[in-house]
Tab-separated table of C-alpha atoms in Angstrom:
chain	number	residue	atom	x	y	z
A	5	UNK	CA	18.057	74.754	159.066
A	6	UNK	CA	14.285	74.428	157.974
A	7	UNK	CA	12.703	77.766	158.725
A	8	UNK	CA	9.022	78.810	158.432
A	9	UNK	CA	8.331	82.477	158.267
A	10	UNK	CA	4.717	83.777	158.851
A	11	UNK	CA	4.379	86.922	156.884
A	12	UNK	CA	6.264	88.110	153.791
A	13	UNK	CA	5.996	91.982	154.074
A	14	UNK	CA	9.005	94.200	154.736
A	15	UNK	CA	10.234	92.379	157.824
A	16	UNK	CA	9.289	88.898	156.712
A	17	UNK	CA	10.615	89.445	153.118
A	18	UNK	CA	14.012	90.485	154.311
A	19	UNK	CA	14.389	87.668	156.735
A	20	UNK	CA	13.402	85.361	154.015
A	21	UNK	CA	16.017	86.835	151.710
A	22	UNK	CA	18.787	86.620	154.401
A	23	UNK	CA	17.826	83.053	155.384
A	24	UNK	CA	17.827	81.789	151.861
A	25	UNK	CA	21.152	83.524	151.074
A	26	UNK	CA	22.600	81.805	154.148
A	27	UNK	CA	21.510	78.392	152.757
A	28	UNK	CA	18.498	77.723	154.946
A	29	UNK	CA	15.387	76.015	153.531
A	30	UNK	CA	12.626	78.479	153.878
A	31	UNK	CA	8.811	78.062	153.764
A	32	UNK	CA	6.441	80.930	154.125
A	33	UNK	CA	2.821	81.300	155.512
A	34	UNK	CA	0.833	83.958	153.794
A	35	UNK	CA	-2.881	84.338	152.867
A	36	UNK	CA	-2.305	85.039	149.203
A	37	UNK	CA	0.867	83.182	148.119
A	38	UNK	CA	0.528	84.486	144.433
A	39	UNK	CA	1.142	87.874	145.770
A	40	UNK	CA	4.722	86.920	146.770
A	41	UNK	CA	5.742	84.901	143.724
A	42	UNK	CA	8.514	87.243	142.819
A	43	UNK	CA	9.951	86.757	146.344
A	44	UNK	CA	9.616	83.057	146.103
A	45	UNK	CA	11.337	83.107	142.645
A	46	UNK	CA	14.130	85.338	143.998
A	47	UNK	CA	14.853	83.272	147.103
A	48	UNK	CA	13.708	79.685	146.359
A	49	UNK	CA	11.269	79.896	149.223
A	50	UNK	CA	7.976	78.078	148.937
A	51	UNK	CA	4.517	78.759	150.366
A	52	UNK	CA	3.344	76.314	152.982
A	53	UNK	CA	0.096	76.096	154.889
A	54	UNK	CA	1.874	74.766	157.991
A	55	UNK	CA	5.132	74.907	159.949
A	56	UNK	CA	4.997	71.262	160.705
A	57	UNK	CA	8.417	70.450	159.054
A	58	UNK	CA	10.078	73.582	160.308
A	59	UNK	CA	12.810	73.435	162.914
A	60	UNK	CA	12.462	77.236	163.575
A	61	UNK	CA	9.362	79.515	163.097
A	62	UNK	CA	9.666	83.220	162.660
A	63	UNK	CA	6.635	85.420	163.086
A	64	UNK	CA	6.751	88.693	161.258
A	65	UNK	CA	3.096	89.290	161.717
A	66	UNK	CA	1.792	92.358	163.476
A	67	UNK	CA	1.153	91.451	167.214
A	68	UNK	CA	-2.524	91.400	166.930
A	69	UNK	CA	-2.429	89.084	163.826
A	70	UNK	CA	0.211	86.904	165.597
A	71	UNK	CA	-1.990	86.449	168.583
A	72	UNK	CA	-4.881	85.326	166.395
A	73	UNK	CA	-2.947	83.143	163.889
A	74	UNK	CA	-0.122	81.520	165.866
A	75	UNK	CA	-2.043	79.719	168.617
A	76	UNK	CA	-4.080	77.833	166.056
A	77	UNK	CA	-1.169	76.836	164.016
A	78	UNK	CA	-0.077	73.835	166.010
A	79	UNK	CA	3.330	75.052	167.150
A	80	UNK	CA	3.738	72.938	170.239
A	81	UNK	CA	7.405	72.285	170.906
A	82	UNK	CA	8.498	74.556	168.171
A	83	UNK	CA	11.006	77.480	168.680
A	84	UNK	CA	8.992	80.575	167.619
A	85	UNK	CA	10.747	83.874	167.066
A	86	UNK	CA	8.454	86.829	167.715
A	87	UNK	CA	9.625	89.846	165.595
A	88	UNK	CA	6.660	92.107	166.396
A	89	UNK	CA	6.451	95.248	168.382
A	90	UNK	CA	3.137	96.069	169.869
A	91	UNK	CA	2.938	99.820	169.526
A	92	UNK	CA	0.422	102.521	169.951
A	93	UNK	CA	0.646	105.955	168.236
A	94	UNK	CA	0.008	108.902	170.352
A	95	UNK	CA	2.255	111.688	169.280
A	96	UNK	CA	4.622	109.244	168.151
A	97	UNK	CA	5.449	105.479	168.871
A	98	UNK	CA	4.452	104.335	172.283
A	99	UNK	CA	5.185	100.715	173.685
A	100	UNK	CA	1.649	99.325	174.094
A	101	UNK	CA	1.778	95.612	175.254
A	102	UNK	CA	-1.512	93.748	175.498
A	103	UNK	CA	-3.394	94.323	178.663
A	104	UNK	CA	-2.156	92.233	181.510
A	105	UNK	CA	1.209	91.502	179.886
A	106	UNK	CA	4.697	93.139	179.957
A	107	UNK	CA	5.305	92.506	176.237
A	108	UNK	CA	3.757	91.143	173.170
A	109	UNK	CA	6.134	88.174	173.340
A	110	UNK	CA	4.920	87.311	176.963
A	111	UNK	CA	1.349	87.249	175.533
A	112	UNK	CA	2.338	85.016	172.733
A	113	UNK	CA	4.097	82.643	175.185
A	114	UNK	CA	0.841	82.558	177.348
A	115	UNK	CA	-1.269	81.849	174.346
A	116	UNK	CA	1.093	79.015	173.155
A	117	UNK	CA	2.348	77.510	176.398
A	118	UNK	CA	3.895	74.484	174.620
A	119	UNK	CA	5.909	76.585	172.111
A	120	UNK	CA	9.289	78.037	173.005
A	121	UNK	CA	9.032	81.754	172.316
A	122	UNK	CA	12.098	83.924	171.792
A	123	UNK	CA	11.924	87.609	171.171
A	124	UNK	CA	14.298	88.686	168.199
A	125	UNK	CA	14.366	90.661	164.891
A	126	UNK	CA	12.423	93.640	166.290
A	127	UNK	CA	15.140	96.305	167.131
A	128	UNK	CA	16.523	97.343	163.764
A	129	UNK	CA	15.309	98.235	160.317
A	130	UNK	CA	14.122	95.148	158.213
A	131	UNK	CA	16.589	95.895	155.539
A	132	UNK	CA	19.475	95.178	157.938
A	133	UNK	CA	18.551	91.476	157.881
A	134	UNK	CA	19.959	91.271	154.384
A	135	UNK	CA	22.550	94.159	154.434
A	136	UNK	CA	24.393	92.664	157.322
A	137	UNK	CA	25.281	89.511	155.252
A	138	UNK	CA	27.787	91.710	153.257
A	139	UNK	CA	29.020	93.775	156.227
A	140	UNK	CA	32.711	93.656	157.356
A	141	UNK	CA	31.729	92.800	160.851
A	142	UNK	CA	28.525	91.178	162.261
A	143	UNK	CA	25.520	93.259	163.397
A	144	UNK	CA	24.943	93.005	167.149
A	145	UNK	CA	21.552	91.316	167.635
A	146	UNK	CA	19.756	91.261	171.138
A	147	UNK	CA	17.369	88.497	171.921
A	148	UNK	CA	15.483	87.100	174.891
A	149	UNK	CA	13.736	83.850	175.832
A	150	UNK	CA	13.307	81.302	178.686
A	151	UNK	CA	14.312	78.069	176.876
A	152	UNK	CA	18.150	77.646	176.607
A	153	UNK	CA	17.889	75.255	173.706
A	154	UNK	CA	15.544	77.559	171.786
A	155	UNK	CA	17.916	80.460	172.318
A	156	UNK	CA	20.820	78.361	171.135
A	157	UNK	CA	18.980	77.616	167.934
A	158	UNK	CA	18.144	81.311	167.473
A	159	UNK	CA	21.921	82.124	168.105
A	160	UNK	CA	22.934	79.773	165.397
A	161	UNK	CA	20.485	81.358	162.924
A	162	UNK	CA	21.728	84.800	163.774
A	163	UNK	CA	25.409	83.718	163.309
A	164	UNK	CA	24.563	82.277	159.979
A	165	UNK	CA	23.168	85.729	159.017
A	166	UNK	CA	26.325	87.519	160.037
A	167	UNK	CA	24.919	88.701	163.325
A	168	UNK	CA	26.425	88.643	166.738
A	169	UNK	CA	23.845	87.012	169.126
A	170	UNK	CA	23.695	88.893	172.398
A	171	UNK	CA	21.533	86.976	174.984
A	172	UNK	CA	19.468	89.561	176.911
A	173	UNK	CA	18.180	86.813	179.342
A	174	UNK	CA	14.712	85.574	179.964
A	175	UNK	CA	11.629	86.286	178.035
A	176	UNK	CA	10.602	88.964	180.595
A	177	UNK	CA	13.307	91.085	179.113
A	178	UNK	CA	11.330	91.178	175.872
A	179	UNK	CA	9.679	94.321	177.163
A	180	UNK	CA	13.139	95.896	177.045
A	181	UNK	CA	13.612	94.886	173.415
A	182	UNK	CA	10.185	96.226	172.622
A	183	UNK	CA	11.051	99.572	174.299
A	184	UNK	CA	14.331	99.644	172.383
A	185	UNK	CA	12.321	99.334	169.205
A	186	UNK	CA	10.288	102.383	170.182
A	187	UNK	CA	13.571	104.301	170.774
A	188	UNK	CA	14.882	103.191	167.328
A	189	UNK	CA	11.581	104.094	165.654
């Protein structure tokens, strides 16, 4: 599968590593590609200015950055995985969805009505994206979205990463996943 990952920090870097180990072709959207050359050398991933050739897009950007970058990225028709958790910090992590939305994923779907947003990769530590590949049994992985075909693609990606996809239903349930992330954090 051709995967484009926006962001190559802790979450993005580990998803890139896991996807490359599973044999996927990975391109990466980052502001400063030279900063991530070691990651590219390690994984065979390459920097790309666009996700035009991708079958699946993974956004590991913080929610505010994703809301600014993704709508301008020409992702109509694309399956877009939102891995962000819109959080506030008031005596600890607090779910803080954008005003007027139940979740960050719902806002991204509203900002990109022609994309197919699926919430995933937000409820466990980033290192587990890579560690699970060598685990004796798959890591359970909850995800949510409104488009059945998009969720099917995400499920196939998860299986390829030694994860057991657990469909949590429609995108409105992304709020549950974001709350779960607060619990985990």
